[in-house]
């Protein structure tokens, strides 16, 4: 027996023992991250070359060829899906966003191209009118400038049907209108798209962290007012439960919480109460903060990115939508002691 040093305390519990060796740390790690946990959001446009987005370093609006190259990388890395967001030319934007349900629209064409080349890669398509409206809101506007609920829901159902018809595996309503999940589910069933999944952005707060995304879509300058009459007030927690319960009742297959890191408490709440899996969206502003701080040399990029993603898993998320998805999947080995 090793001789006791006289200046040592006799402790029964030394939590540090469990952290003292790499293999023990890896053996008992409670949360883990796999490339299958990740969904990669990609911005697309109809141009023939990619374009930079100033508030999101290294993220681009992609032309078809570079989009397919990203999808090849996503498949190779084993990411579960890509999520498409279009940046439209001004002349395709209108008051009612009708381009959203054009079966030959940009997103619809790109979904077809991806599914032809990478049939096993999941494709998620956003359901909301903001890329398509000239005013940048997610729904239709009344004369007084308010956002109409029921009339918008009818448009969203048309958009969801068009995206499902183009081959989207998942339609993801991000608009926060009341009752849209039920109406979309009903329309999909009616049209025979019974295998199309609905990921509901059930709990979406009106957030300052969406700023860079609106730059990417070109809707920041267009947006009149804000989205606080439909997106949730970030001072509230109870309401998240109501939104989640309604969407589950209406037929959502998964729920999504957004923004991500500011809402880890909500991810945890939903993970505990929801009968369906919960995803988190690490949004554009969160990406921009990590990118900026690491570019300035203030934080170390890869460890910070992995830590931020593990935080969602620890909170109970089944998966994460993140602009870091591919880079994180490439760096997964760094999570363990290896
Ligand atoms: C809009 C939509 C937004 C995001 C996803 N879908 C922005 C908004 O509500 O204005 C934000 C994603 C991000 O910031 O990364 N329907």
PDB file of N, CA, C and O and ligand atoms in Angstrom, residues 43 56 85 126-131 136 138 174-175 201 204 209-214 217 223 227 231 258 281-285 323, ligand 1:
ATOM      1  N   UNK A  43     -27.895  28.458 -47.509  1.00  0.00           N
ATOM      2  CA  UNK A  43     -28.579  29.533 -48.244  1.00  0.00           C
ATOM      3  C   UNK A  43     -28.361  29.318 -49.738  1.00  0.00           C
ATOM      4  O   UNK A  43     -27.259  28.977 -50.164  1.00  0.00           O
ATOM      5  N   UNK A  56     -21.955  36.752 -41.855  1.00  0.00           N
ATOM      6  CA  UNK A  56     -21.719  35.332 -41.560  1.00  0.00           C
ATOM      7  C   UNK A  56     -20.461  34.842 -42.292  1.00  0.00           C
ATOM      8  O   UNK A  56     -20.556  34.210 -43.351  1.00  0.00           O
ATOM      9  N   UNK A  85     -32.629  27.552 -47.452  1.00  0.00           N
ATOM     10  CA  UNK A  85     -33.216  28.885 -47.301  1.00  0.00           C
ATOM     11  C   UNK A  85     -32.879  29.712 -48.536  1.00  0.00           C
ATOM     12  O   UNK A  85     -31.698  29.908 -48.838  1.00  0.00           O
ATOM     13  N   UNK A 126     -38.010  25.079 -45.245  1.00  0.00           N
ATOM     14  CA  UNK A 126     -38.722  25.999 -44.374  1.00  0.00           C
ATOM     15  C   UNK A 126     -40.078  26.374 -44.962  1.00  0.00           C
ATOM     16  O   UNK A 126     -40.198  26.617 -46.159  1.00  0.00           O
ATOM     17  N   UNK A 127     -41.081  26.416 -44.118  1.00  0.00           N
ATOM     18  CA  UNK A 127     -42.395  26.900 -44.544  1.00  0.00           C
ATOM     19  C   UNK A 127     -42.644  28.228 -43.833  1.00  0.00           C
ATOM     20  O   UNK A 127     -42.783  28.271 -42.616  1.00  0.00           O
ATOM     21  N   UNK A 128     -42.632  29.306 -44.599  1.00  0.00           N
ATOM     22  CA  UNK A 128     -42.869  30.665 -44.103  1.00  0.00           C
ATOM     23  C   UNK A 128     -42.755  31.558 -45.324  1.00  0.00           C
ATOM     24  O   UNK A 128     -42.076  31.208 -46.291  1.00  0.00           O
ATOM     25  N   UNK A 129     -43.385  32.713 -45.266  1.00  0.00           N
ATOM     26  CA  UNK A 129     -43.418  33.542 -46.482  1.00  0.00           C
ATOM     27  C   UNK A 129     -42.318  34.604 -46.552  1.00  0.00           C
ATOM     28  O   UNK A 129     -42.183  35.280 -47.569  1.00  0.00           O
ATOM     29  N   UNK A 130     -41.521  34.755 -45.486  1.00  0.00           N
ATOM     30  CA  UNK A 130     -40.598  35.903 -45.465  1.00  0.00           C
ATOM     31  C   UNK A 130     -39.591  35.990 -46.616  1.00  0.00           C
ATOM     32  O   UNK A 130     -39.247  37.097 -47.024  1.00  0.00           O
ATOM     33  N   UNK A 131     -39.105  34.880 -47.195  1.00  0.00           N
ATOM     34  CA  UNK A 131     -38.202  35.074 -48.341  1.00  0.00           C
ATOM     35  C   UNK A 131     -38.945  35.574 -49.583  1.00  0.00           C
ATOM     36  O   UNK A 131     -38.319  36.018 -50.538  1.00  0.00           O
ATOM     37  N   UNK A 136     -41.132  41.410 -46.117  1.00  0.00           N
ATOM     38  CA  UNK A 136     -40.254  40.643 -45.240  1.00  0.00           C
ATOM     39  C   UNK A 136     -40.932  39.959 -44.054  1.00  0.00           C
ATOM     40  O   UNK A 136     -40.251  39.357 -43.211  1.00  0.00           O
ATOM     41  N   UNK A 138     -43.494  37.023 -42.304  1.00  0.00           N
ATOM     42  CA  UNK A 138     -43.702  35.600 -42.569  1.00  0.00           C
ATOM     43  C   UNK A 138     -45.109  35.306 -43.088  1.00  0.00           C
ATOM     44  O   UNK A 138     -45.414  34.159 -43.440  1.00  0.00           O
ATOM     45  N   UNK A 174     -41.905  27.766 -39.885  1.00  0.00           N
ATOM     46  CA  UNK A 174     -41.147  28.631 -38.969  1.00  0.00           C
ATOM     47  C   UNK A 174     -41.843  29.969 -38.769  1.00  0.00           C
ATOM     48  O   UNK A 174     -41.237  30.925 -38.330  1.00  0.00           O
ATOM     49  N   UNK A 175     -43.140  30.003 -39.108  1.00  0.00           N
ATOM     50  CA  UNK A 175     -43.864  31.268 -39.208  1.00  0.00           C
ATOM     51  C   UNK A 175     -44.573  31.703 -37.939  1.00  0.00           C
ATOM     52  O   UNK A 175     -44.929  32.860 -37.789  1.00  0.00           O
ATOM     53  N   UNK A 201     -41.384  24.573 -35.877  1.00  0.00           N
ATOM     54  CA  UNK A 201     -40.724  25.570 -35.048  1.00  0.00           C
ATOM     55  C   UNK A 201     -41.802  25.986 -34.043  1.00  0.00           C
ATOM     56  O   UNK A 201     -42.454  27.009 -34.191  1.00  0.00           O
ATOM     57  N   UNK A 204     -40.628  29.618 -31.037  1.00  0.00           N
ATOM     58  CA  UNK A 204     -39.719  30.518 -31.728  1.00  0.00           C
ATOM     59  C   UNK A 204     -39.904  31.909 -31.144  1.00  0.00           C
ATOM     60  O   UNK A 204     -40.994  32.486 -31.233  1.00  0.00           O
ATOM     61  N   UNK A 209     -31.100  37.682 -32.428  1.00  0.00           N
ATOM     62  CA  UNK A 209     -30.078  36.783 -32.968  1.00  0.00           C
ATOM     63  C   UNK A 209     -30.367  36.292 -34.388  1.00  0.00           C
ATOM     64  O   UNK A 209     -29.613  35.508 -34.926  1.00  0.00           O
ATOM     65  N   UNK A 210     -31.491  36.735 -34.984  1.00  0.00           N
ATOM     66  CA  UNK A 210     -31.781  36.348 -36.366  1.00  0.00           C
ATOM     67  C   UNK A 210     -31.222  37.355 -37.374  1.00  0.00           C
ATOM     68  O   UNK A 210     -31.415  37.192 -38.584  1.00  0.00           O
ATOM     69  N   UNK A 211     -30.578  38.404 -36.885  1.00  0.00           N
ATOM     70  CA  UNK A 211     -30.129  39.485 -37.766  1.00  0.00           C
ATOM     71  C   UNK A 211     -29.335  39.022 -38.989  1.00  0.00           C
ATOM     72  O   UNK A 211     -29.688  39.342 -40.135  1.00  0.00           O
ATOM     73  N   UNK A 212     -28.261  38.256 -38.793  1.00  0.00           N
ATOM     74  CA  UNK A 212     -27.453  37.840 -39.951  1.00  0.00           C
ATOM     75  C   UNK A 212     -28.238  37.000 -40.959  1.00  0.00           C
ATOM     76  O   UNK A 212     -28.007  37.090 -42.168  1.00  0.00           O
ATOM     77  N   UNK A 213     -29.182  36.188 -40.482  1.00  0.00           N
ATOM     78  CA  UNK A 213     -30.029  35.383 -41.373  1.00  0.00           C
ATOM     79  C   UNK A 213     -30.823  36.307 -42.301  1.00  0.00           C
ATOM     80  O   UNK A 213     -30.958  36.044 -43.499  1.00  0.00           O
ATOM     81  N   UNK A 214     -31.348  37.388 -41.736  1.00  0.00           N
ATOM     82  CA  UNK A 214     -32.137  38.307 -42.576  1.00  0.00           C
ATOM     83  C   UNK A 214     -31.242  39.014 -43.588  1.00  0.00           C
ATOM     84  O   UNK A 214     -31.683  39.336 -44.689  1.00  0.00           O
ATOM     85  N   UNK A 217     -30.842  36.461 -46.428  1.00  0.00           N
ATOM     86  CA  UNK A 217     -32.019  36.364 -47.282  1.00  0.00           C
ATOM     87  C   UNK A 217     -32.289  37.667 -48.032  1.00  0.00           C
ATOM     88  O   UNK A 217     -33.127  37.712 -48.933  1.00  0.00           O
ATOM     89  N   UNK A 223     -37.789  44.497 -44.109  1.00  0.00           N
ATOM     90  CA  UNK A 223     -38.714  44.232 -43.009  1.00  0.00           C
ATOM     91  C   UNK A 223     -39.253  45.516 -42.387  1.00  0.00           C
ATOM     92  O   UNK A 223     -38.500  46.358 -41.918  1.00  0.00           O
ATOM     93  N   UNK A 227     -41.302  41.325 -35.581  1.00  0.00           N
ATOM     94  CA  UNK A 227     -42.144  40.124 -35.672  1.00  0.00           C
ATOM     95  C   UNK A 227     -42.777  39.765 -34.333  1.00  0.00           C
ATOM     96  O   UNK A 227     -43.184  38.625 -34.121  1.00  0.00           O
ATOM     97  N   UNK A 231     -44.035  36.030 -33.299  1.00  0.00           N
ATOM     98  CA  UNK A 231     -43.002  35.257 -32.601  1.00  0.00           C
ATOM     99  C   UNK A 231     -43.103  35.547 -31.094  1.00  0.00           C
ATOM    100  O   UNK A 231     -43.587  36.595 -30.682  1.00  0.00           O
ATOM    101  N   UNK A 258     -35.985  27.798 -30.771  1.00  0.00           N
ATOM    102  CA  UNK A 258     -35.121  28.755 -31.450  1.00  0.00           C
ATOM    103  C   UNK A 258     -35.316  30.144 -30.876  1.00  0.00           C
ATOM    104  O   UNK A 258     -36.452  30.497 -30.615  1.00  0.00           O
ATOM    105  N   UNK A 281     -32.201  25.053 -32.669  1.00  0.00           N
ATOM    106  CA  UNK A 281     -31.605  25.766 -33.802  1.00  0.00           C
ATOM    107  C   UNK A 281     -30.579  26.761 -33.257  1.00  0.00           C
ATOM    108  O   UNK A 281     -30.945  27.725 -32.596  1.00  0.00           O
ATOM    109  N   UNK A 282     -29.320  26.488 -33.528  1.00  0.00           N
ATOM    110  CA  UNK A 282     -28.261  27.446 -33.184  1.00  0.00           C
ATOM    111  C   UNK A 282     -28.247  28.466 -34.314  1.00  0.00           C
ATOM    112  O   UNK A 282     -27.741  28.187 -35.401  1.00  0.00           O
ATOM    113  N   UNK A 283     -28.823  29.635 -34.059  1.00  0.00           N
ATOM    114  CA  UNK A 283     -29.167  30.534 -35.169  1.00  0.00           C
ATOM    115  C   UNK A 283     -27.989  31.389 -35.639  1.00  0.00           C
ATOM    116  O   UNK A 283     -26.898  31.361 -35.060  1.00  0.00           O
ATOM    117  N   UNK A 284     -28.292  32.183 -36.674  1.00  0.00           N
ATOM    118  CA  UNK A 284     -27.257  32.953 -37.363  1.00  0.00           C
ATOM    119  C   UNK A 284     -26.460  33.875 -36.436  1.00  0.00           C
ATOM    120  O   UNK A 284     -25.240  33.990 -36.569  1.00  0.00           O
ATOM    121  N   UNK A 285     -27.137  34.542 -35.496  1.00  0.00           N
ATOM    122  CA  UNK A 285     -26.436  35.455 -34.588  1.00  0.00           C
ATOM    123  C   UNK A 285     -25.487  34.705 -33.666  1.00  0.00           C
ATOM    124  O   UNK A 285     -24.423  35.220 -33.293  1.00  0.00           O
ATOM    125  N   UNK A 323     -25.067  26.099 -38.388  1.00  0.00           N
ATOM    126  CA  UNK A 323     -24.214  26.479 -39.517  1.00  0.00           C
ATOM    127  C   UNK A 323     -22.817  25.869 -39.376  1.00  0.00           C
ATOM    128  O   UNK A 323     -22.044  25.887 -40.329  1.00  0.00           O
TER     129      UNK A 323
HETATM  130  C1  LIG B   1     -38.037  32.921 -41.000  1.00  0.00           C
HETATM  131  C2  LIG B   1     -36.878  32.269 -40.374  1.00  0.00           C
HETATM  132  C3  LIG B   1     -35.923  32.953 -39.611  1.00  0.00           C
HETATM  133  C4  LIG B   1     -34.949  32.034 -39.273  1.00  0.00           C
HETATM  134  C5  LIG B   1     -35.321  30.795 -39.804  1.00  0.00           C
HETATM  135  N1  LIG B   1     -36.531  30.955 -40.478  1.00  0.00           N
HETATM  136  C6  LIG B   1     -35.788  34.382 -39.273  1.00  0.00           C
HETATM  137  C7  LIG B   1     -36.898  35.196 -38.831  1.00  0.00           C
HETATM  138  O1  LIG B   1     -37.853  34.705 -38.223  1.00  0.00           O
HETATM  139  O2  LIG B   1     -36.835  36.386 -39.095  1.00  0.00           O
HETATM  140  C8  LIG B   1     -33.722  32.390 -38.490  1.00  0.00           C
HETATM  141  C9  LIG B   1     -32.577  31.497 -38.572  1.00  0.00           C
HETATM  142  C10 LIG B   1     -31.295  32.093 -38.160  1.00  0.00           C
HETATM  143  O3  LIG B   1     -31.201  33.236 -37.645  1.00  0.00           O
HETATM  144  O4  LIG B   1     -30.289  31.399 -38.354  1.00  0.00           O
HETATM  145  N2  LIG B   1     -39.152  32.251 -41.260  1.00  0.00           N
END
